[in-house]
Amino acid sequence: MTPFTRDQMASRAADDIPEGWCVNLGIGIPTLVANHVPATREVVFQSENGVVGMGPAPAKGTEDVWNINAGKQLITLVKGASFVGHADSFAMIRGGHIDLCVLGGFEVAENGDLANWATGENDTAPAVGGAMDLAAGAKRLWVIMDHTTKDGRPKLLEKCVYPLTGLKCVTRIYTNLATIDVVDGKGFVVRDMAPGLTFDELQAKTAAKLHQAH
Amino acid sequence: MINKIVRTMAEALDGIKDGSTVLIGGFGSVGQPDALIEALIETGVKNLTIALNNAGSGHVGVAKLMEVGSVRKIICSFPRSSDPVVFETLYREGKLELEITPQGTLAERIRAAAAGIPAFFTATGAGTLLARGKESRVIDGREYILETALKADVALVEAWQADRWGNLVYRGSGANFNPTMAAAATLTVAQVQNIVELGDLHPHMVGTPGVYVNRVIQVDRGEPWTKPEEA
């Protein structure tokens, strides 16, 4: 069995984004998603620091240091791009104008609860950034993360252990082992799996009941 | 004649008192009023409450403001930006109070203050640790929490251009928190790279009308440089 790489996880998510959506990408693997949407499919990437219409990273020598994304990386703008301030950017997010947000995650529960900002009640100085706003405001929330922690503990659970970012907000999870929908009233539904992986093997790495899509 | 342009940092920051609440614009170093922060450090003002997105990097700017003991409390969304060594040390030693606010809630609390709205309900944070102690209400079947406006004594902002009325034009992604903060403080001071003649700024380009701005100081800041967050 060969797990999906970071780029494959991002690519699989990118394949599922239709033309016309306005999409916000979180820091880390989610940022890679934009690299896998072909230029012929027009998707508007929004960054919460007020950029609507982000393009790929700039080629060396063409950087404009005034243009950064939420991860503070240098970006380019596409034709049709616009700038807004933070208040308008988050009004866009909270007002339900973002079709999709893709975030990383520590844990996702079978009811769609997401934990991705703090690792415990006693976290010394948790950093939430815009994650709670995006979790509450985006029309859809997809999570890209490894299926288990580095030491092998499941990250898909019946109930999150870490403090929540948002309640019942995640609709799909792309892991290094599978793509899983979160279905209201049912829980985790497996769409597809890494080549060579069996459903039982996937279930053994998941701390909540998995359902077959078909 | 209206003329908000001042020539010295002493004039720009005159009257900022101990215990003030200070909004500081910028996201990373883009749109951050570096020179005003440095000048604020020089004033030796104490017991500030500062509100901004991050908690400073290294030992410069906002980090230095905290390191010299000017800050009692910080309100921010993301204290773990790159190299937050000063913040982490002071916070661990109990010398700095932290109020974590989701980024959009931070922006909206400032916008509410600017618009004379004392509080608002939002879904952001409902049911999480950050809802503790806040009033909640179910509206149309969804839970919301009450967040209060964040009004400030002072806002320090950065812009690309200004005229003598204090009209500001931002550059690139440099608007970020600046226009909202500029409108939410009793005293708003803008650091700008270029001063232009009244009438030279196209009305459509003005990001902050001068009515919100009290003082403008020209500073050759050069280009911002921001270290990316570690993913």
Coordinates of C-alpha atoms in Angstrom, one line a residue:
Chain A
M1 CA 0.0 0.0 0.0
T2 CA 1.3 3.4 -1.0
P3 CA -0.1 6.4 1.0
F4 CA -0.8 9.6 -1.0
T5 CA 2.0 12.3 -0.9
R6 CA 1.2 15.8 0.2
D7 CA 1.0 16.9 -3.4
Q8 CA -1.3 14.0 -4.3
M9 CA -3.6 14.9 -1.4
A10 CA -3.6 18.5 -2.6
S11 CA -4.1 17.4 -6.2
R12 CA -7.1 15.2 -5.3
A13 CA -8.8 18.1 -3.5
A14 CA -8.0 20.4 -6.5
D15 CA -9.7 18.0 -8.9
D16 CA -13.0 18.4 -6.9
I17 CA -13.1 22.2 -7.2
P18 CA -15.4 23.3 -10.0
E19 CA -14.9 26.4 -12.1
G20 CA -16.4 29.5 -10.6
W21 CA -15.9 28.8 -6.9
C22 CA -14.3 31.3 -4.5
V23 CA -11.9 29.3 -2.4
N24 CA -9.8 30.2 0.7
L25 CA -6.8 27.9 1.4
G26 CA -5.2 27.5 4.8
I27 CA -1.5 27.4 5.6
G28 CA 0.4 24.2 4.8
I29 CA -0.8 21.4 2.5
P30 CA -4.0 23.4 1.7
T31 CA -1.9 26.1 0.1
L32 CA -0.6 23.5 -2.4
V33 CA -4.1 23.0 -3.7
A34 CA -3.9 26.1 -5.9
N35 CA -0.9 24.6 -7.8
H36 CA -3.1 21.7 -9.0
V37 CA -6.0 23.7 -10.4
P38 CA -5.3 24.2 -14.1
A39 CA -5.2 27.8 -15.3
T40 CA -8.0 26.9 -17.8
R41 CA -10.4 26.3 -14.9
E42 CA -11.2 29.7 -13.4
V43 CA -11.3 29.5 -9.6
V44 CA -11.0 32.6 -7.5
F45 CA -8.6 32.2 -4.6
Q46 CA -9.3 34.5 -1.6
S47 CA -6.8 35.2 1.1
E48 CA -8.1 36.5 4.4
N49 CA -5.6 39.4 4.5
G50 CA -7.7 41.0 1.8
V51 CA -6.7 39.5 -1.6
V52 CA -9.4 38.2 -3.9
G53 CA -7.9 36.6 -7.0
M54 CA -4.5 35.1 -6.0
G55 CA -2.3 33.5 -8.6
P56 CA 0.7 31.2 -8.2
A57 CA 3.9 32.1 -6.4
P58 CA 5.9 34.7 -8.3
A59 CA 8.8 33.6 -10.5
K60 CA 12.2 34.7 -9.2
G61 CA 12.9 38.3 -10.1
T62 CA 9.2 39.2 -10.6
E63 CA 8.2 39.4 -6.9
D64 CA 6.0 42.2 -5.6
V65 CA 6.8 42.4 -1.9
W66 CA 3.5 44.3 -1.3
N67 CA 1.5 41.2 -2.2
I68 CA 1.4 38.4 0.4
N69 CA -1.1 35.7 1.4
A70 CA -2.3 34.7 4.8
G71 CA 0.8 32.6 5.3
K72 CA 2.8 35.7 4.6
Q73 CA 4.2 34.2 1.4
L74 CA 4.7 36.3 -1.7
I75 CA 2.0 35.9 -4.3
T76 CA 0.9 37.0 -7.7
L77 CA -2.5 38.4 -8.7
V78 CA -4.6 37.0 -11.5
K79 CA -6.4 39.2 -14.0
G80 CA -9.6 40.3 -12.3
A81 CA -8.1 40.4 -8.8
S82 CA -9.1 42.9 -6.1
F83 CA -7.9 44.1 -2.7
V84 CA -10.1 44.7 0.4
G85 CA -9.3 45.4 4.0
H86 CA -9.6 42.9 6.8
A87 CA -13.1 43.9 7.9
D88 CA -14.4 43.4 4.3
S89 CA -12.4 40.3 3.8
F90 CA -13.9 38.6 6.9
A91 CA -17.4 40.0 6.1
M92 CA -16.9 38.0 2.8
I93 CA -16.0 35.0 4.9
R94 CA -18.6 35.3 7.6
G95 CA -21.3 36.3 5.2
G96 CA -21.2 33.0 3.3
H97 CA -19.6 34.3 0.1
I98 CA -16.7 31.7 0.2
D99 CA -17.8 28.5 -1.6
L100 CA -15.0 26.4 0.0
C101 CA -12.3 26.7 2.6
V102 CA -9.6 24.1 2.8
L103 CA -7.8 23.8 6.2
G104 CA -5.3 21.5 7.9
G105 CA -6.5 19.6 11.0
F106 CA -5.5 18.0 14.2
E107 CA -8.7 16.0 14.6
V108 CA -12.1 15.7 12.9
A109 CA -15.1 14.1 14.5
E110 CA -17.8 12.0 12.7
N111 CA -20.3 14.9 13.2
G112 CA -18.0 17.3 11.4
D113 CA -16.5 19.0 14.5
L114 CA -13.0 20.3 13.7
A115 CA -10.0 20.8 16.1
N116 CA -7.1 22.5 14.5
W117 CA -5.9 25.5 16.6
A118 CA -4.9 24.3 20.1
T119 CA -3.6 21.1 21.5
G120 CA -5.1 21.3 24.9
E121 CA -7.0 23.4 27.5
N122 CA -3.7 24.4 29.0
D123 CA -2.0 25.3 25.7
T124 CA 0.2 28.2 26.8
A125 CA -0.6 30.6 24.0
P126 CA -2.9 29.2 21.3
A127 CA -3.0 30.9 18.0
V128 CA -6.3 30.8 16.2
G129 CA -5.8 33.2 13.3
G130 CA -8.8 33.1 10.9
A131 CA -9.6 29.4 11.4
M132 CA -12.7 29.9 13.5
D133 CA -14.1 32.6 11.2
L134 CA -13.5 30.3 8.2
A135 CA -15.0 27.3 9.9
A136 CA -18.1 29.2 10.8
G137 CA -18.5 31.2 7.6
A138 CA -17.4 29.2 4.6
K139 CA -20.2 27.3 2.7
R140 CA -18.1 24.1 2.7
L141 CA -15.1 23.1 4.7
W142 CA -12.7 20.5 3.5
V143 CA -9.7 19.3 5.7
I144 CA -6.5 17.9 4.3
M145 CA -4.4 16.1 6.9
D146 CA -2.6 12.8 7.6
H147 CA -5.0 10.0 8.6
T148 CA -3.1 9.4 11.8
T149 CA -0.6 11.3 14.0
K150 CA 3.1 10.7 13.6
D151 CA 2.9 8.1 16.3
G152 CA 0.0 6.3 14.7
R153 CA -3.0 7.6 16.7
P154 CA -6.2 8.1 14.7
K155 CA -7.2 11.7 13.8
L156 CA -10.7 10.8 12.7
L157 CA -12.6 10.3 15.9
E158 CA -16.1 9.9 17.3
K159 CA -15.5 13.1 19.3
C160 CA -12.6 15.5 19.2
V161 CA -10.3 15.6 22.2
Y162 CA -8.6 18.9 21.5
P163 CA -10.4 22.2 21.8
L164 CA -12.8 22.8 18.9
T165 CA -12.3 25.3 16.1
G166 CA -15.8 24.9 14.8
L167 CA -18.8 22.6 15.4
K168 CA -20.3 20.4 12.6
C169 CA -18.4 22.3 9.9
V170 CA -16.3 19.8 8.1
T171 CA -17.9 18.3 5.0
R172 CA -14.9 16.3 3.5
I173 CA -11.5 15.0 4.5
Y174 CA -8.6 14.2 2.2
T175 CA -6.1 12.1 4.1
N176 CA -2.9 10.3 3.0
L177 CA -5.0 7.1 3.0
A178 CA -8.5 8.1 1.8
T179 CA -11.1 10.7 0.8
I180 CA -13.9 10.7 3.3
D181 CA -17.2 12.6 3.3
V182 CA -18.8 13.7 6.5
V183 CA -22.5 13.0 6.0
D184 CA -25.1 14.6 8.4
G185 CA -26.8 11.9 10.5
K186 CA -24.5 9.1 9.2
G187 CA -20.8 10.1 9.8
F188 CA -17.7 9.2 7.9
V189 CA -18.4 7.8 4.4
V190 CA -15.4 6.6 2.4
R191 CA -15.3 7.9 -1.2
D192 CA -12.0 6.2 -2.2
M193 CA -8.8 4.9 -0.7
A194 CA -5.1 4.7 -1.5
P195 CA -4.2 1.9 -3.9
G196 CA -3.7 -1.4 -2.2
L197 CA -5.4 -0.4 1.0
T198 CA -8.4 -2.4 2.2
F199 CA -11.5 -1.0 3.9
D200 CA -10.7 -3.0 7.1
E201 CA -7.2 -1.6 7.2
L202 CA -8.5 1.9 6.9
Q203 CA -11.1 1.2 9.6
A204 CA -8.3 0.0 11.9
K205 CA -6.6 3.4 11.6
T206 CA -9.9 5.3 12.3
A207 CA -11.4 5.8 15.7
A208 CA -15.0 6.0 14.5
K209 CA -17.2 3.9 12.3
L210 CA -16.5 4.1 8.6
H211 CA -19.3 3.7 6.0
Q212 CA -18.9 2.4 2.4
A213 CA -20.1 4.9 -0.2
H214 CA -21.5 2.1 -2.4
Chain B
M1 CA -6.7 75.4 5.8
I2 CA -6.8 71.8 6.9
N3 CA -3.3 70.4 7.3
K4 CA -2.7 67.2 9.1
I5 CA 0.9 66.7 8.0
V6 CA 3.4 66.9 10.9
R7 CA 7.2 66.9 10.5
T8 CA 8.4 65.2 13.7
M9 CA 7.6 62.0 15.5
A10 CA 7.2 64.1 18.7
E11 CA 4.3 65.9 17.0
A12 CA 3.0 62.7 15.5
L13 CA 2.7 60.9 18.9
D14 CA 2.0 63.9 21.1
G15 CA -0.5 63.2 23.9
I16 CA -0.3 59.4 24.0
K17 CA -0.8 58.5 27.6
D18 CA 0.1 55.6 29.9
G19 CA -2.7 53.0 29.9
S20 CA -3.9 53.8 26.4
T21 CA -5.4 51.2 24.0
V22 CA -3.4 51.3 20.7
L23 CA -4.4 49.7 17.5
I24 CA -1.5 48.8 15.2
G25 CA -2.1 48.1 11.5
G26 CA -0.3 45.7 9.2
F27 CA -0.3 42.0 8.4
G28 CA 3.2 40.7 8.7
S29 CA 5.3 43.8 7.8
V30 CA 3.0 44.7 4.9
G31 CA 1.2 47.8 6.0
Q32 CA 2.9 47.9 9.4
P33 CA 3.7 51.4 10.7
D34 CA 7.3 50.5 11.7
A35 CA 8.6 54.1 12.2
L36 CA 5.6 55.0 14.5
I37 CA 6.2 51.8 16.6
E38 CA 9.9 52.7 17.0
A39 CA 8.9 56.3 18.0
L40 CA 6.3 54.9 20.4
I41 CA 9.0 52.9 22.1
E42 CA 11.1 56.0 22.4
T43 CA 8.3 57.8 24.3
G44 CA 8.7 55.3 27.2
V45 CA 4.9 55.1 27.5
K46 CA 3.7 52.3 29.9
N47 CA 0.8 50.0 30.5
L48 CA -0.5 50.0 26.9
T49 CA -3.1 47.6 25.6
I50 CA -2.2 46.9 22.0
A51 CA -4.4 45.2 19.4
L52 CA -3.0 43.8 16.2
N53 CA -2.9 40.5 14.3
N54 CA 0.4 39.1 15.5
A55 CA 2.6 39.4 18.6
G56 CA 5.8 40.6 17.0
S57 CA 8.9 38.8 15.6
G58 CA 12.5 38.8 16.9
H59 CA 13.4 41.8 19.0
V60 CA 12.2 44.7 16.7
G61 CA 9.0 46.6 16.3
V62 CA 6.1 45.4 18.3
A63 CA 8.3 42.7 20.0
K64 CA 10.7 45.5 21.2
L65 CA 7.7 47.6 22.4
M66 CA 6.8 44.6 24.6
E67 CA 10.4 43.9 25.6
V68 CA 10.9 47.4 26.9
G69 CA 7.9 46.9 29.2
S70 CA 5.5 49.3 27.5
V71 CA 2.7 46.7 27.0
R72 CA 0.4 45.3 29.7
K73 CA -2.0 43.5 27.4
I74 CA -2.1 42.3 23.9
I75 CA -5.2 41.5 21.9
C76 CA -4.4 39.4 18.8
S77 CA -5.4 36.4 16.7
F78 CA -2.1 34.8 16.1
P79 CA 0.7 35.2 18.7
R80 CA 2.7 32.4 17.2
S81 CA 4.0 34.2 14.1
S82 CA 7.6 33.5 13.1
D83 CA 10.1 34.0 15.9
P84 CA 7.8 35.2 18.7
V85 CA 10.5 34.9 21.3
V86 CA 9.7 38.1 23.2
F87 CA 6.0 37.4 23.4
E88 CA 6.5 33.8 24.6
T89 CA 9.0 34.8 27.3
L90 CA 6.8 37.6 28.7
Y91 CA 3.7 35.5 28.5
R92 CA 5.3 32.6 30.2
E93 CA 6.6 34.8 33.0
G94 CA 3.1 36.3 33.5
K95 CA 4.2 39.8 32.5
L96 CA 1.8 40.1 29.6
E97 CA -1.9 39.5 29.4
L98 CA -3.2 37.8 26.2
E99 CA -6.6 38.1 24.8
I100 CA -6.9 35.7 21.8
T101 CA -9.5 36.9 19.3
P102 CA -10.3 35.2 16.0
Q103 CA -9.0 37.2 13.2
G104 CA -12.3 38.1 11.7
T105 CA -13.8 38.9 15.1
L106 CA -10.8 41.2 15.8
A107 CA -11.5 43.0 12.5
E108 CA -15.2 43.2 13.2
R109 CA -14.8 44.4 16.8
I110 CA -12.7 47.2 15.4
R111 CA -15.2 47.9 12.6
A112 CA -18.0 47.9 15.1
A113 CA -16.2 50.5 17.2
A114 CA -15.7 52.6 14.1
A115 CA -19.4 52.4 13.2
G116 CA -20.7 53.2 16.7
I117 CA -22.0 49.6 17.2
P118 CA -21.3 48.5 20.8
A119 CA -21.5 44.7 20.3
F120 CA -22.6 42.1 17.7
F121 CA -23.5 38.5 17.5
T122 CA -21.3 36.1 15.4
A123 CA -21.2 32.4 14.8
T124 CA -17.4 32.5 14.9
G125 CA -16.2 30.8 18.1
A126 CA -19.7 29.6 19.2
G127 CA -19.3 26.4 21.2
T128 CA -15.6 26.7 21.5
L129 CA -13.2 27.7 24.3
L130 CA -13.3 31.3 23.1
A131 CA -17.0 31.5 23.8
R132 CA -16.4 31.2 27.5
G133 CA -17.9 34.0 29.5
K134 CA -19.7 35.4 26.5
E135 CA -23.4 35.7 26.1
S136 CA -24.8 33.4 23.5
R137 CA -28.1 33.4 21.6
V138 CA -29.8 31.1 19.1
I139 CA -31.1 33.1 16.1
D140 CA -32.9 31.3 13.4
G141 CA -31.7 28.0 14.7
R142 CA -28.0 28.8 14.9
E143 CA -25.9 29.6 17.9
Y144 CA -24.1 33.0 18.0
I145 CA -21.9 34.7 20.7
L146 CA -21.8 38.3 21.6
E147 CA -18.6 40.1 20.9
T148 CA -18.0 43.7 22.0
A149 CA -16.6 46.6 20.0
L150 CA -12.9 47.4 20.4
K151 CA -12.6 51.1 20.7
A152 CA -9.2 52.6 21.0
D153 CA -7.5 55.8 22.1
V154 CA -4.9 55.6 19.3
A155 CA -4.5 53.9 15.9
L156 CA -1.1 53.7 14.2
V157 CA -1.5 52.9 10.5
E158 CA 0.6 52.8 7.4
A159 CA -0.3 53.9 3.9
W160 CA 1.4 54.5 0.5
Q161 CA 0.1 58.0 -0.2
A162 CA -1.6 60.8 1.7
D163 CA -2.6 64.4 1.1
R164 CA -2.8 67.2 3.7
W165 CA -6.5 66.3 4.5
G166 CA -5.3 62.9 5.7
N167 CA -6.8 61.0 2.8
L168 CA -4.9 57.7 2.5
V169 CA -4.2 55.3 -0.4
Y170 CA -2.9 51.8 0.3
R171 CA -0.7 49.7 -1.8
G172 CA -1.0 46.0 -2.7
S173 CA -2.2 43.9 0.2
G174 CA -1.1 46.7 2.6
A175 CA -4.6 47.8 3.5
N176 CA -5.4 44.8 5.7
F177 CA -6.3 46.1 9.2
N178 CA -5.3 49.7 8.4
P179 CA -8.6 51.3 7.1
T180 CA -10.7 49.7 9.8
M181 CA -8.3 50.7 12.6
A182 CA -7.9 54.2 11.3
A183 CA -11.7 54.7 11.8
A184 CA -11.9 53.2 15.3
A185 CA -9.6 55.4 17.4
T186 CA -9.8 58.9 19.0
L187 CA -6.4 59.7 17.6
T188 CA -5.3 58.2 14.3
V189 CA -1.7 58.7 13.1
A190 CA -0.7 57.6 9.6
Q191 CA 2.8 56.9 8.5
V192 CA 3.0 57.3 4.7
Q193 CA 5.7 56.9 2.1
N194 CA 4.5 59.7 -0.1
I195 CA 2.7 63.0 0.4
V196 CA 0.9 64.3 -2.6
E197 CA -1.0 67.6 -3.4
L198 CA -4.6 67.9 -2.4
G199 CA -6.6 66.8 -5.4
D200 CA -4.0 64.4 -6.7
L201 CA -5.6 61.3 -5.2
H202 CA -8.4 60.0 -7.3
P203 CA -11.5 59.8 -5.0
H204 CA -12.1 56.2 -6.0
M205 CA -8.6 55.3 -4.9
V206 CA -8.9 56.7 -1.4
G207 CA -9.0 53.8 1.1
T208 CA -9.3 55.9 4.2
P209 CA -11.0 59.3 4.0
G210 CA -9.1 62.0 5.9
V211 CA -12.0 62.5 8.3
Y212 CA -10.7 59.5 10.2
V213 CA -7.1 60.7 10.3
N214 CA -5.6 63.2 12.7
R215 CA -2.0 63.3 11.8
V216 CA 0.1 62.2 8.8
I217 CA 3.9 61.8 8.8
Q218 CA 6.0 61.0 5.8
V219 CA 8.6 58.2 6.3
D220 CA 10.8 56.6 3.6
R221 CA 10.1 53.1 4.7
G222 CA 11.1 51.3 1.6
E223 CA 9.7 47.8 0.9
P224 CA 8.2 45.5 3.4
W225 CA 9.7 42.1 4.0
T226 CA 7.9 39.4 5.8
K227 CA 9.1 35.9 6.8
P228 CA 6.5 33.2 5.8
E229 CA 4.8 31.3 8.5
E230 CA 6.1 27.8 9.1
A231 CA 3.5 25.4 7.9

